Amino acid sequence: MKTSGRIPLSVQVIYGLGVSYAIFDQIFAQWVLTYYLPPQKFSFQAFMSPLFIALALIVSRFVDMVSDPLVGWWSDRTDTRWGRRIPFIAWGAVPLALSAIGFFFPPKSGGLGSFAYLAIIGSLFFIFYTIVGAPYNALIPELSASREDRLNLSTWQAVFRLVYTAIAMILPGILIATLGKGDDERGLRLMVIILSLFALIGLFVLSFGVDEKKYSGGQQSAQSLKGSLKIIFGEKPFIWYLGGLTFFFIGFNILRATMNYFVVDIMGKSPAMITPVSALFFGTSALLITEITDVVLTIGVCSGSLISIPVRQLPHTILSLPFLMSCALARISDTGVPIGTSILCPPDASPVTETILLIIGILSDKASQHASIVEQLKRTAWQDFSSVSPSERFLPYKALATSL
């Protein structure tokens, strides 16, 4: 039975605590690729070809694409004495943690066995991530019909997501160095286990701390899966929103996936330095999030996104700040793909300049040089890393970065 009146502050805070599953997203985005293709200075080596890794992750993402609408439809049609959202979060929490940890304990045959393992564990990870994440976000409109309550719930979710993201970005580097004591693989595994257990706490607090039936006015849906998809794809503004969100996450995930390589291989620092660099990126974003929000609310979301592109170039073209600081300031603009390109640029040139030089190089006398590097990359993708030294493995990538 739904109660009337405002949702208590305690329930709002508990709901915010439940967004701890965001830690698993950060683990996947920043550390899975690092584990399977470790930077040159890590104490362990790769055991799978990049091609197998890419194919396995493509398979898992395809499963994710299929499972998302199925889980949403399933949750809509569920009705239990605990509600229709909380049970999914409670049942999916432990399998989600186990699958996240499972990424880092693969068989190291390097062949089809390793490929199959990564594809399967990746698929399981995304299935359970959806089982937890989709019902969690669906709780906001169900817990209250009040605009004020929904705003408060969203605010607490944003606050705790910021906290959890900070923890998952800043702590890993120092945890790997401290726990591994020279063994980076051991340190990475222990780091993932600790963060996964920490994330479980928030999910369990939500599962047992919020009485969904007491507040929820949601009713079991009779809509078919086909009907639900038809409604979704019939909303053109929503489709435009998804398109913009896609470009943003392409850029943001490029940044997260490549930051470890930049710190260790390009900067030549130890894995422990990933912590201060991550803190620089995240700290700048966190400090200016309210100011960016105020600007967007004042001039509009679309205008804010467009203005953020030249704003992002200011550190490169006007302020001439050091490279890492300029990348950190770039993070606050959230403009999508340009964020990812920042990490690939040398310290003395802006992304715009580098893009122009790349186009000119391809269209002029540097075309053969770029073609040669691309061929090296293709050959590297098929190589068996057991016969390739770490320094040789990164030569074509460094050549590409230099040529850009």
CSV table of C-alpha atoms in Angstrom, one decimal:
chain,number,residue,atom,x,y,z
A,1,MET,CA,0.0,0.0,0.0
A,2,LYS,CA,1.4,3.3,-1.0
A,3,THR,CA,1.7,6.0,1.7
A,4,SER,CA,1.0,9.6,1.2
A,5,GLY,CA,3.3,12.5,2.0
A,6,ARG,CA,7.0,13.1,1.4
A,7,ILE,CA,9.5,10.3,1.4
A,8,PRO,CA,11.6,10.4,4.6
A,9,LEU,CA,15.1,11.7,4.3
A,10,SER,CA,16.5,8.4,5.6
A,11,VAL,CA,14.8,6.6,2.6
A,12,GLN,CA,16.2,9.1,0.2
A,13,VAL,CA,19.8,8.6,1.6
A,14,ILE,CA,19.4,4.8,1.5
A,15,TYR,CA,18.3,4.9,-2.1
A,16,GLY,CA,21.4,7.0,-2.9
A,17,LEU,CA,23.6,4.4,-1.2
A,18,GLY,CA,22.3,1.8,-3.6
A,19,VAL,CA,24.0,3.3,-6.6
A,20,SER,CA,27.2,1.6,-5.4
A,21,TYR,CA,26.8,-0.7,-8.5
A,22,ALA,CA,28.5,2.2,-10.4
A,23,ILE,CA,31.8,0.9,-8.9
A,24,PHE,CA,31.4,-2.3,-11.1
A,25,ASP,CA,31.1,-0.1,-14.1
A,26,GLN,CA,34.3,1.7,-13.3
A,27,ILE,CA,36.1,-1.6,-12.7
A,28,PHE,CA,35.0,-2.8,-16.1
A,29,ALA,CA,35.8,0.4,-18.0
A,30,GLN,CA,39.2,1.0,-16.5
A,31,TRP,CA,40.7,-2.3,-15.4
A,32,VAL,CA,39.4,-5.2,-17.5
A,33,LEU,CA,41.3,-4.1,-20.6
A,34,THR,CA,44.3,-3.2,-18.4
A,35,TYR,CA,44.4,-6.7,-17.1
A,36,TYR,CA,44.1,-8.5,-20.4
A,37,LEU,CA,46.5,-6.1,-22.2
A,38,PRO,CA,48.7,-4.8,-19.3
A,39,PRO,CA,50.8,-1.7,-19.7
A,40,GLN,CA,54.5,-2.3,-20.3
A,41,LYS,CA,55.6,-1.5,-16.8
A,42,PHE,CA,53.2,-3.9,-15.1
A,43,SER,CA,54.8,-7.0,-13.6
A,44,PHE,CA,52.6,-9.4,-15.6
A,45,GLN,CA,52.1,-9.9,-19.3
A,46,ALA,CA,49.3,-10.4,-21.7
A,47,PHE,CA,48.2,-13.9,-22.7
A,48,MET,CA,45.5,-13.2,-25.3
A,49,SER,CA,45.7,-11.5,-28.7
A,50,PRO,CA,43.9,-8.1,-28.9
A,51,LEU,CA,41.7,-9.5,-31.6
A,52,PHE,CA,40.4,-12.3,-29.3
A,53,ILE,CA,39.9,-9.8,-26.5
A,54,ALA,CA,37.9,-7.4,-28.8
A,55,LEU,CA,35.7,-10.2,-30.2
A,56,ALA,CA,35.0,-11.5,-26.7
A,57,LEU,CA,33.9,-8.1,-25.5
A,58,ILE,CA,31.8,-7.6,-28.6
A,59,VAL,CA,30.0,-10.8,-27.8
A,60,SER,CA,29.4,-9.7,-24.2
A,61,ARG,CA,28.1,-6.3,-25.3
A,62,PHE,CA,25.7,-7.9,-27.8
A,63,VAL,CA,24.3,-10.0,-24.9
A,64,ASP,CA,24.0,-6.7,-22.9
A,65,MET,CA,22.1,-5.1,-25.8
A,66,VAL,CA,19.6,-8.0,-25.9
A,67,SER,CA,19.3,-8.4,-22.1
A,68,ASP,CA,18.5,-4.7,-21.3
A,69,PRO,CA,15.0,-4.6,-22.7
A,70,LEU,CA,14.2,-8.1,-21.6
A,71,VAL,CA,15.1,-7.3,-17.9
A,72,GLY,CA,13.1,-4.1,-18.1
A,73,TRP,CA,10.1,-5.9,-19.4
A,74,TRP,CA,10.5,-8.7,-16.9
A,75,SER,CA,10.8,-6.3,-14.0
A,76,ASP,CA,7.7,-4.4,-15.2
A,77,ARG,CA,5.6,-7.6,-15.1
A,78,THR,CA,6.9,-8.8,-11.8
A,79,ASP,CA,4.8,-8.6,-8.6
A,80,THR,CA,6.2,-9.9,-5.3
A,81,ARG,CA,5.5,-9.1,-1.6
A,82,TRP,CA,8.8,-7.2,-1.6
A,83,GLY,CA,7.9,-5.1,-4.7
A,84,ARG,CA,8.9,-5.5,-8.3
A,85,ARG,CA,12.3,-3.7,-8.3
A,86,ILE,CA,14.0,-4.4,-5.0
A,87,PRO,CA,14.0,-8.2,-5.5
A,88,PHE,CA,16.0,-7.8,-8.7
A,89,ILE,CA,18.6,-5.7,-7.0
A,90,ALA,CA,18.9,-8.1,-4.1
A,91,TRP,CA,19.1,-11.3,-6.2
A,92,GLY,CA,21.5,-9.7,-8.7
A,93,ALA,CA,24.0,-8.1,-6.4
A,94,VAL,CA,26.1,-11.1,-5.4
A,95,PRO,CA,26.3,-12.6,-9.0
A,96,LEU,CA,27.3,-9.1,-10.3
A,97,ALA,CA,30.1,-8.9,-7.8
A,98,LEU,CA,31.3,-12.5,-8.6
A,99,SER,CA,31.3,-11.9,-12.3
A,100,ALA,CA,33.2,-8.6,-11.9
A,101,ILE,CA,35.8,-10.5,-9.9
A,102,GLY,CA,35.8,-13.4,-12.4
A,103,PHE,CA,37.2,-11.1,-15.1
A,104,PHE,CA,40.5,-11.2,-13.3
A,105,PHE,CA,40.8,-15.0,-12.7
A,106,PRO,CA,40.8,-16.4,-16.3
A,107,PRO,CA,42.4,-19.5,-17.6
A,108,LYS,CA,45.6,-18.3,-19.3
A,109,SER,CA,45.8,-20.8,-22.2
A,110,GLY,CA,45.7,-17.8,-24.6
A,111,GLY,CA,43.6,-19.6,-27.1
A,112,LEU,CA,39.9,-20.4,-27.6
A,113,GLY,CA,39.6,-21.3,-23.9
A,114,SER,CA,40.6,-17.8,-22.8
A,115,PHE,CA,38.4,-16.3,-25.4
A,116,ALA,CA,35.3,-18.3,-24.4
A,117,TYR,CA,35.9,-17.5,-20.7
A,118,LEU,CA,36.1,-13.8,-21.4
A,119,ALA,CA,33.0,-13.8,-23.6
A,120,ILE,CA,31.0,-15.8,-21.1
A,121,ILE,CA,32.1,-13.9,-17.9
A,122,GLY,CA,31.5,-10.6,-19.8
A,123,SER,CA,28.1,-11.7,-20.8
A,124,LEU,CA,27.2,-12.7,-17.3
A,125,PHE,CA,28.6,-9.4,-16.0
A,126,PHE,CA,26.4,-7.3,-18.2
A,127,ILE,CA,23.3,-9.5,-17.6
A,128,PHE,CA,23.6,-9.0,-13.8
A,129,TYR,CA,24.6,-5.4,-14.2
A,130,THR,CA,21.3,-4.8,-16.0
A,131,ILE,CA,19.4,-6.9,-13.4
A,132,VAL,CA,20.7,-4.6,-10.7
A,133,GLY,CA,20.9,-1.2,-12.6
A,134,ALA,CA,17.7,-1.1,-14.6
A,135,PRO,CA,15.3,-1.8,-11.6
A,136,TYR,CA,17.3,0.6,-9.4
A,137,ASN,CA,16.8,3.5,-11.8
A,138,ALA,CA,13.1,2.5,-12.2
A,139,LEU,CA,12.6,3.0,-8.5
A,140,ILE,CA,12.6,6.8,-8.7
A,141,PRO,CA,9.2,7.2,-10.4
A,142,GLU,CA,7.7,4.4,-8.5
A,143,LEU,CA,8.6,5.5,-5.0
A,144,SER,CA,6.8,8.8,-5.4
A,145,ALA,CA,4.7,10.7,-7.9
A,146,SER,CA,5.9,14.0,-6.3
A,147,ARG,CA,8.2,16.1,-8.4
A,148,GLU,CA,10.0,17.2,-5.3
A,149,ASP,CA,10.5,13.6,-4.0
A,150,ARG,CA,11.8,12.5,-7.4
A,151,LEU,CA,14.2,15.5,-7.5
A,152,ASN,CA,15.5,14.6,-4.1
A,153,LEU,CA,16.0,11.0,-4.9
A,154,SER,CA,17.8,11.9,-8.1
A,155,THR,CA,20.0,14.4,-6.1
A,156,TRP,CA,21.0,11.8,-3.6
A,157,GLN,CA,21.7,9.3,-6.4
A,158,ALA,CA,24.0,11.9,-8.1
A,159,VAL,CA,25.8,12.7,-4.8
A,160,PHE,CA,26.6,9.0,-4.0
A,161,ARG,CA,27.4,8.2,-7.6
A,162,LEU,CA,30.0,11.0,-7.4
A,163,VAL,CA,31.4,9.5,-4.2
A,164,TYR,CA,31.5,6.0,-5.5
A,165,THR,CA,33.1,7.1,-8.8
A,166,ALA,CA,35.7,9.0,-6.9
A,167,ILE,CA,36.5,5.9,-4.8
A,168,ALA,CA,36.7,3.6,-7.9
A,169,MET,CA,38.9,6.0,-9.8
A,170,ILE,CA,41.2,7.3,-7.2
A,171,LEU,CA,41.9,4.3,-4.8
A,172,PRO,CA,42.9,1.5,-7.3
A,173,GLY,CA,46.4,2.8,-8.2
A,174,ILE,CA,47.5,3.0,-4.6
A,175,LEU,CA,45.7,-0.2,-3.6
A,176,ILE,CA,47.5,-2.1,-6.4
A,177,ALA,CA,50.9,-0.8,-5.3
A,178,THR,CA,50.2,-1.4,-1.6
A,179,LEU,CA,48.6,-4.8,-1.7
A,180,GLY,CA,50.6,-6.2,-4.6
A,181,LYS,CA,54.0,-5.3,-3.1
A,182,GLY,CA,55.6,-5.6,-6.6
A,183,ASP,CA,53.2,-8.2,-7.9
A,184,ASP,CA,50.8,-6.0,-9.9
A,185,GLU,CA,48.5,-8.9,-10.9
A,186,ARG,CA,48.0,-9.8,-7.2
A,187,GLY,CA,47.5,-6.2,-6.3
A,188,LEU,CA,44.9,-5.7,-9.1
A,189,ARG,CA,43.0,-8.8,-8.1
A,190,LEU,CA,42.9,-7.8,-4.4
A,191,MET,CA,41.8,-4.2,-5.4
A,192,VAL,CA,38.9,-5.6,-7.4
A,193,ILE,CA,37.8,-7.9,-4.6
A,194,ILE,CA,37.9,-5.1,-2.0
A,195,LEU,CA,35.9,-2.6,-4.2
A,196,SER,CA,33.4,-5.3,-5.1
A,197,LEU,CA,32.7,-6.1,-1.5
A,198,PHE,CA,32.4,-2.4,-0.8
A,199,ALA,CA,29.9,-2.1,-3.6
A,200,LEU,CA,27.8,-5.0,-2.2
A,201,ILE,CA,27.3,-3.1,1.1
A,202,GLY,CA,25.5,-0.3,-0.6
A,203,LEU,CA,23.3,-2.7,-2.6
A,204,PHE,CA,22.4,-4.7,0.5
A,205,VAL,CA,21.6,-1.5,2.5
A,206,LEU,CA,19.2,-0.5,-0.2
A,207,SER,CA,17.6,-4.0,-0.5
A,208,PHE,CA,16.9,-4.4,3.2
A,209,GLY,CA,16.5,-0.7,4.0
A,210,VAL,CA,13.7,0.4,1.7
A,211,ASP,CA,10.2,-1.0,1.9
A,212,GLU,CA,9.3,-0.7,-1.7
A,213,LYS,CA,5.7,-1.9,-1.2
A,214,LYS,CA,5.2,0.8,1.4
A,215,TYR,CA,6.0,3.7,-0.9
A,216,SER,CA,5.6,2.4,-4.4
A,217,GLY,CA,2.5,3.1,-6.4
A,218,GLY,CA,3.7,1.1,-9.4
A,219,GLN,CA,1.4,-1.5,-10.8
A,220,GLN,CA,2.3,-4.7,-12.7
A,221,SER,CA,2.5,-3.9,-16.4
A,222,ALA,CA,0.4,-5.8,-18.9
A,223,GLN,CA,2.3,-4.3,-21.9
A,224,SER,CA,4.0,-6.8,-24.2
A,225,LEU,CA,7.7,-6.6,-25.0
A,226,LYS,CA,6.9,-5.6,-28.6
A,227,GLY,CA,4.5,-2.9,-27.4
A,228,SER,CA,7.0,-1.5,-25.0
A,229,LEU,CA,9.7,-1.3,-27.7
A,230,LYS,CA,7.2,0.4,-30.0
A,231,ILE,CA,6.4,3.1,-27.4
A,232,ILE,CA,10.1,3.7,-26.8
A,233,PHE,CA,11.1,4.1,-30.4
A,234,GLY,CA,8.1,6.2,-31.0
A,235,GLU,CA,9.5,9.0,-28.8
A,236,LYS,CA,11.8,11.0,-31.1
A,237,PRO,CA,13.2,13.3,-28.4
A,238,PHE,CA,14.3,10.2,-26.5
A,239,ILE,CA,16.0,8.8,-29.6
A,240,TRP,CA,17.9,12.1,-30.0
A,241,TYR,CA,18.8,11.9,-26.3
A,242,LEU,CA,20.2,8.3,-26.8
A,243,GLY,CA,22.2,9.5,-29.7
A,244,GLY,CA,23.9,12.3,-27.8
A,245,LEU,CA,24.4,10.0,-24.8
A,246,THR,CA,26.1,7.4,-27.1
A,247,PHE,CA,28.7,9.9,-28.3
A,248,PHE,CA,29.4,11.1,-24.8
A,249,PHE,CA,30.0,7.6,-23.5
A,250,ILE,CA,32.2,6.7,-26.5
A,251,GLY,CA,34.5,9.6,-25.5
A,252,PHE,CA,34.3,9.0,-21.8
A,253,ASN,CA,35.0,5.3,-22.0
A,254,ILE,CA,37.9,5.9,-24.3
A,255,LEU,CA,39.3,8.2,-21.6
A,256,ARG,CA,38.7,5.6,-18.9
A,257,ALA,CA,40.1,2.7,-20.9
A,258,THR,CA,43.3,4.5,-22.0
A,259,MET,CA,44.2,6.5,-18.9
A,260,ASN,CA,46.2,3.6,-17.3
A,261,TYR,CA,48.3,3.2,-20.5
A,262,PHE,CA,48.9,6.9,-20.7
A,263,VAL,CA,50.2,7.1,-17.1
A,264,VAL,CA,52.3,4.0,-17.2
A,265,ASP,CA,53.6,3.7,-20.8
A,266,ILE,CA,53.5,7.3,-22.1
A,267,MET,CA,54.4,9.2,-18.9
A,268,GLY,CA,56.6,6.3,-17.7
A,269,LYS,CA,55.2,6.3,-14.2
A,270,SER,CA,54.5,3.5,-11.8
A,271,PRO,CA,50.9,2.1,-11.4
A,272,ALA,CA,50.7,4.0,-8.1
A,273,MET,CA,50.7,7.2,-10.0
A,274,ILE,CA,47.3,6.3,-11.5
A,275,THR,CA,45.8,7.5,-8.2
A,276,PRO,CA,47.0,11.1,-8.3
A,277,VAL,CA,46.3,11.4,-12.0
A,278,SER,CA,42.8,10.1,-11.5
A,279,ALA,CA,42.3,12.4,-8.6
A,280,LEU,CA,43.3,15.3,-10.8
A,281,PHE,CA,40.8,14.3,-13.5
A,282,PHE,CA,38.0,13.6,-11.1
A,283,GLY,CA,38.7,16.4,-8.7
A,284,THR,CA,38.5,19.1,-11.3
A,285,SER,CA,35.2,17.7,-12.5
A,286,ALA,CA,33.7,17.4,-9.0
A,287,LEU,CA,34.8,21.0,-8.1
A,288,LEU,CA,33.1,22.5,-11.1
A,289,ILE,CA,30.0,20.3,-11.4
A,290,THR,CA,27.7,22.9,-9.8
A,291,GLU,CA,29.0,25.7,-11.9
A,292,ILE,CA,28.6,23.7,-15.1
A,293,THR,CA,25.1,22.7,-14.0
A,294,ASP,CA,24.2,26.4,-13.4
A,295,VAL,CA,25.4,27.4,-16.9
A,296,VAL,CA,23.4,24.6,-18.5
A,297,LEU,CA,20.3,25.5,-16.6
A,298,THR,CA,20.7,29.1,-17.6
A,299,ILE,CA,21.4,28.8,-21.3
A,300,GLY,CA,19.9,25.4,-22.0
A,301,VAL,CA,21.2,21.9,-22.4
A,302,CYS,CA,21.9,22.1,-26.2
A,303,SER,CA,23.6,25.5,-26.0
A,304,GLY,CA,25.6,24.3,-23.0
A,305,SER,CA,26.9,21.3,-24.9
A,306,LEU,CA,27.8,23.4,-27.9
A,307,ILE,CA,29.6,26.0,-25.9
A,308,SER,CA,31.5,23.3,-24.0
A,309,ILE,CA,33.4,22.4,-27.2
A,310,PRO,CA,35.3,25.7,-27.5
A,311,VAL,CA,35.5,25.9,-23.7
A,312,ARG,CA,37.3,22.6,-23.7
A,313,GLN,CA,39.9,24.1,-26.1
A,314,LEU,CA,40.8,27.0,-23.8
A,315,PRO,CA,43.3,25.1,-21.7
A,316,HIS,CA,45.1,24.1,-24.9
A,317,THR,CA,45.0,27.2,-27.0
A,318,ILE,CA,44.8,30.1,-24.5
A,319,LEU,CA,45.9,29.1,-21.1
A,320,SER,CA,48.8,26.8,-22.2
A,321,LEU,CA,48.4,24.7,-19.1
A,322,PRO,CA,50.4,21.5,-18.6
A,323,PHE,CA,49.0,18.6,-20.5
A,324,LEU,CA,47.5,16.7,-17.5
A,325,MET,CA,45.8,19.8,-16.2
A,326,SER,CA,44.4,20.6,-19.6
A,327,CYS,CA,42.9,17.1,-19.8
A,328,ALA,CA,41.5,17.5,-16.4
A,329,LEU,CA,39.8,20.7,-17.3
A,330,ALA,CA,38.6,19.1,-20.5
A,331,ARG,CA,36.8,16.5,-18.5
A,332,ILE,CA,34.3,19.0,-17.1
A,333,SER,CA,32.9,19.8,-20.5
A,334,ASP,CA,31.6,16.3,-21.1
A,335,THR,CA,31.5,16.8,-24.9
A,336,GLY,CA,31.9,13.2,-25.9
A,337,VAL,CA,34.5,11.9,-28.3
A,338,PRO,CA,36.8,15.0,-27.9
A,339,ILE,CA,37.4,13.9,-24.3
A,340,GLY,CA,38.7,10.6,-25.4
A,341,THR,CA,41.0,12.2,-28.0
A,342,SER,CA,42.7,14.3,-25.3
A,343,ILE,CA,44.5,11.3,-23.9
A,344,LEU,CA,46.1,10.6,-27.3
A,345,CYS,CA,47.5,14.1,-27.9
A,346,PRO,CA,51.2,15.0,-27.2
A,347,PRO,CA,51.8,17.7,-24.6
A,348,ASP,CA,52.5,20.5,-27.1
A,349,ALA,CA,49.4,20.3,-29.3
A,350,SER,CA,45.7,20.6,-28.9
A,351,PRO,CA,43.3,17.9,-30.2
A,352,VAL,CA,42.0,20.2,-32.9
A,353,THR,CA,45.6,20.9,-34.1
A,354,GLU,CA,46.4,17.2,-34.0
A,355,THR,CA,43.2,16.2,-35.9
A,356,ILE,CA,44.1,18.7,-38.6
A,357,LEU,CA,47.7,17.5,-38.8
A,358,LEU,CA,46.4,13.9,-39.1
A,359,ILE,CA,44.1,14.7,-42.0
A,360,ILE,CA,46.9,16.7,-43.7
A,361,GLY,CA,49.3,13.9,-43.1
A,362,ILE,CA,47.0,11.2,-44.5
A,363,LEU,CA,46.3,13.4,-47.6
A,364,SER,CA,49.9,14.3,-48.3
A,365,ASP,CA,53.4,12.8,-48.1
A,366,LYS,CA,52.8,11.2,-44.7
A,367,ALA,CA,50.1,8.9,-46.0
A,368,SER,CA,52.6,6.0,-46.5
A,369,GLN,CA,53.9,6.4,-43.0
A,370,HIS,CA,50.4,6.1,-41.5
A,371,ALA,CA,49.6,3.2,-43.7
A,372,SER,CA,52.7,1.4,-42.5
A,373,ILE,CA,51.8,2.0,-38.9
A,374,VAL,CA,48.3,0.7,-39.5
A,375,GLU,CA,49.7,-2.5,-41.0
A,376,GLN,CA,51.9,-2.9,-37.9
A,377,LEU,CA,48.8,-2.6,-35.7
A,378,LYS,CA,47.0,-5.2,-37.8
A,379,ARG,CA,49.9,-7.6,-37.4
A,380,THR,CA,50.1,-6.9,-33.7
A,381,ALA,CA,46.4,-7.7,-33.2
A,382,TRP,CA,47.0,-11.3,-34.5
A,383,GLN,CA,50.2,-11.9,-32.6
A,384,ASP,CA,50.6,-14.5,-29.9
A,385,PHE,CA,51.9,-12.4,-27.0
A,386,SER,CA,53.7,-15.4,-25.5
A,387,SER,CA,56.4,-14.8,-28.2
A,388,VAL,CA,56.5,-11.0,-28.1
A,389,SER,CA,58.3,-9.0,-25.5
A,390,PRO,CA,56.4,-6.2,-23.8
A,391,SER,CA,58.6,-3.5,-25.4
A,392,GLU,CA,58.0,-4.9,-28.9
A,393,ARG,CA,54.3,-5.2,-28.3
A,394,PHE,CA,53.8,-1.4,-27.8
A,395,LEU,CA,56.1,-0.2,-30.6
A,396,PRO,CA,53.4,0.3,-33.3
A,397,TYR,CA,51.1,2.0,-30.8
A,398,LYS,CA,53.9,4.4,-29.8
A,399,ALA,CA,54.7,5.0,-33.4
A,400,LEU,CA,51.1,5.9,-34.1
A,401,ALA,CA,51.0,8.3,-31.1
A,402,THR,CA,54.2,9.9,-32.3
A,403,SER,CA,53.0,10.3,-35.9
A,404,LEU,CA,49.8,12.0,-34.7
